[in-house]
Amino acid sequence: MKQKILFDYISPEYSLEVKETYTLQDFKIVRLKDFGGIFVCFCSFSTTKEIEEIWKKINGILASYLTEYFDTDFQKWNVYFFLTTRKKTSPSLQYKIENDTFFLSKNSLTN
């Protein structure tokens, strides 16, 4: 049985550019094929200090970049941004990130 691919990568070249510009561990943008084309962004940081310093910048560039990919109003309300690090993130930073209402829904994940 052939495996079904449930998402499409959005501009791998742009993801690489963002990763290198902000010296991130990893950065990917995908669009789910189901659920109306929800966009999901994954961003891995080395330290929580990096998250604190640049998450708003990345949020801003995603806002301007992704709008060209929206086919429906539903899509602009369904963009999710996952920020990860292997370091412990303070509850205050997680709260600040997750409760920011600019452009997309944010989730901060730590090991």
Short mmCIF file of C-alpha atoms in Angstrom, two decimals:
data_model
loop_
_atom_site.label_atom_id
_atom_site.label_comp_id
_atom_site.label_asym_id
_atom_site.label_seq_id
_atom_site.Cartn_x
_atom_site.Cartn_y
_atom_site.Cartn_z
CA MET A 1 0.00 0.00 0.00
CA LYS A 2 1.36 3.39 -0.98
CA GLN A 3 1.82 5.87 1.86
CA LYS A 4 -0.40 8.95 1.62
CA ILE A 5 1.36 12.32 2.00
CA LEU A 6 -0.80 14.58 4.17
CA PHE A 7 1.05 17.86 3.63
CA ASP A 8 2.98 19.94 1.11
CA TYR A 9 6.17 21.82 1.92
CA ILE A 10 5.80 25.54 1.27
CA SER A 11 8.89 26.95 -0.46
CA PRO A 12 11.78 24.88 0.91
CA GLU A 13 14.13 27.56 -0.46
CA TYR A 14 12.48 30.23 1.69
CA SER A 15 12.62 27.94 4.74
CA LEU A 16 16.35 27.48 4.21
CA GLU A 17 16.83 31.23 3.83
CA VAL A 18 15.01 31.92 7.14
CA LYS A 19 16.94 29.14 8.87
CA GLU A 20 20.28 30.57 7.76
CA THR A 21 19.37 34.23 8.33
CA TYR A 22 18.35 33.63 11.95
CA THR A 23 20.79 30.72 12.59
CA LEU A 24 17.98 28.37 13.57
CA GLN A 25 18.32 24.65 14.20
CA ASP A 26 15.49 24.00 11.75
CA PHE A 27 12.62 25.82 10.03
CA LYS A 28 9.81 24.38 7.90
CA ILE A 29 6.44 25.57 6.61
CA VAL A 30 3.84 23.04 5.52
CA ARG A 31 0.25 23.15 4.31
CA LEU A 32 -1.97 20.26 5.35
CA LYS A 33 -3.86 18.78 2.42
CA ASP A 34 -6.92 18.10 4.57
CA PHE A 35 -8.75 20.39 6.98
CA GLY A 36 -9.05 23.24 4.50
CA GLY A 37 -5.33 23.77 3.94
CA ILE A 38 -4.15 24.68 7.44
CA PHE A 39 -0.59 26.07 7.53
CA VAL A 40 1.88 24.86 10.15
CA CYS A 41 5.29 26.39 10.79
CA PHE A 42 7.99 24.56 12.77
CA CYS A 43 10.93 26.46 14.18
CA SER A 44 13.69 24.88 16.29
CA PHE A 45 16.00 27.02 18.42
CA SER A 46 19.24 26.14 20.21
CA THR A 47 18.43 28.15 23.34
CA THR A 48 15.52 29.88 25.00
CA LYS A 49 17.48 33.13 24.73
CA GLU A 50 17.26 32.81 20.93
CA ILE A 51 13.51 32.27 21.17
CA GLU A 52 13.13 35.34 23.33
CA GLU A 53 15.21 37.50 20.98
CA ILE A 54 13.78 36.55 17.58
CA TRP A 55 10.35 34.88 17.77
CA LYS A 56 8.56 38.18 17.05
CA LYS A 57 10.73 38.83 13.98
CA ILE A 58 9.94 35.40 12.57
CA ASN A 59 6.26 35.91 13.36
CA GLY A 60 6.35 39.14 11.36
CA ILE A 61 8.07 37.68 8.33
CA LEU A 62 5.62 34.76 8.30
CA ALA A 63 2.72 37.21 8.33
CA SER A 64 3.96 38.97 5.22
CA TYR A 65 5.17 35.84 3.42
CA LEU A 66 2.26 33.45 3.92
CA THR A 67 -0.55 35.79 2.86
CA GLU A 68 0.26 35.13 -0.80
CA TYR A 69 -0.56 31.45 -0.26
CA PHE A 70 -4.04 31.93 1.22
CA ASP A 71 -6.88 30.80 -1.02
CA THR A 72 -9.66 31.34 1.54
CA ASP A 73 -10.45 33.41 4.62
CA PHE A 74 -10.43 30.14 6.59
CA GLN A 75 -6.71 29.73 5.92
CA LYS A 76 -5.70 33.09 7.34
CA TRP A 77 -7.30 32.15 10.67
CA ASN A 78 -5.65 28.72 10.75
CA VAL A 79 -1.91 29.22 10.80
CA TYR A 80 0.02 27.54 13.60
CA PHE A 81 3.58 28.25 14.71
CA PHE A 82 5.46 25.70 16.83
CA LEU A 83 8.64 26.91 18.52
CA THR A 84 10.86 24.20 19.98
CA THR A 85 14.06 23.93 21.97
CA ARG A 86 15.74 21.24 24.03
CA LYS A 87 16.17 23.72 26.88
CA LYS A 88 13.64 24.57 29.57
CA THR A 89 11.56 27.62 28.67
CA SER A 90 10.31 29.84 31.47
CA PRO A 91 6.55 29.85 32.03
CA SER A 92 6.53 33.65 31.59
CA LEU A 93 8.12 33.38 28.11
CA GLN A 94 5.74 30.59 27.10
CA TYR A 95 2.79 32.68 28.28
CA LYS A 96 4.05 35.74 26.39
CA ILE A 97 4.47 33.76 23.15
CA GLU A 98 1.27 31.73 23.35
CA ASN A 99 -0.92 34.72 24.23
CA ASP A 100 0.41 37.02 21.51
CA THR A 101 -2.48 37.61 19.11
CA PHE A 102 -0.57 38.93 16.08
CA PHE A 103 -1.21 36.86 12.93
CA LEU A 104 -0.97 33.23 14.04
CA SER A 105 -1.47 30.77 16.88
CA LYS A 106 1.78 30.03 18.67
CA ASN A 107 2.85 27.08 20.79
CA SER A 108 6.12 26.81 22.65
CA LEU A 109 7.37 23.26 23.17
CA THR A 110 10.35 22.22 25.28
CA ASN A 111 11.91 18.93 26.32
#
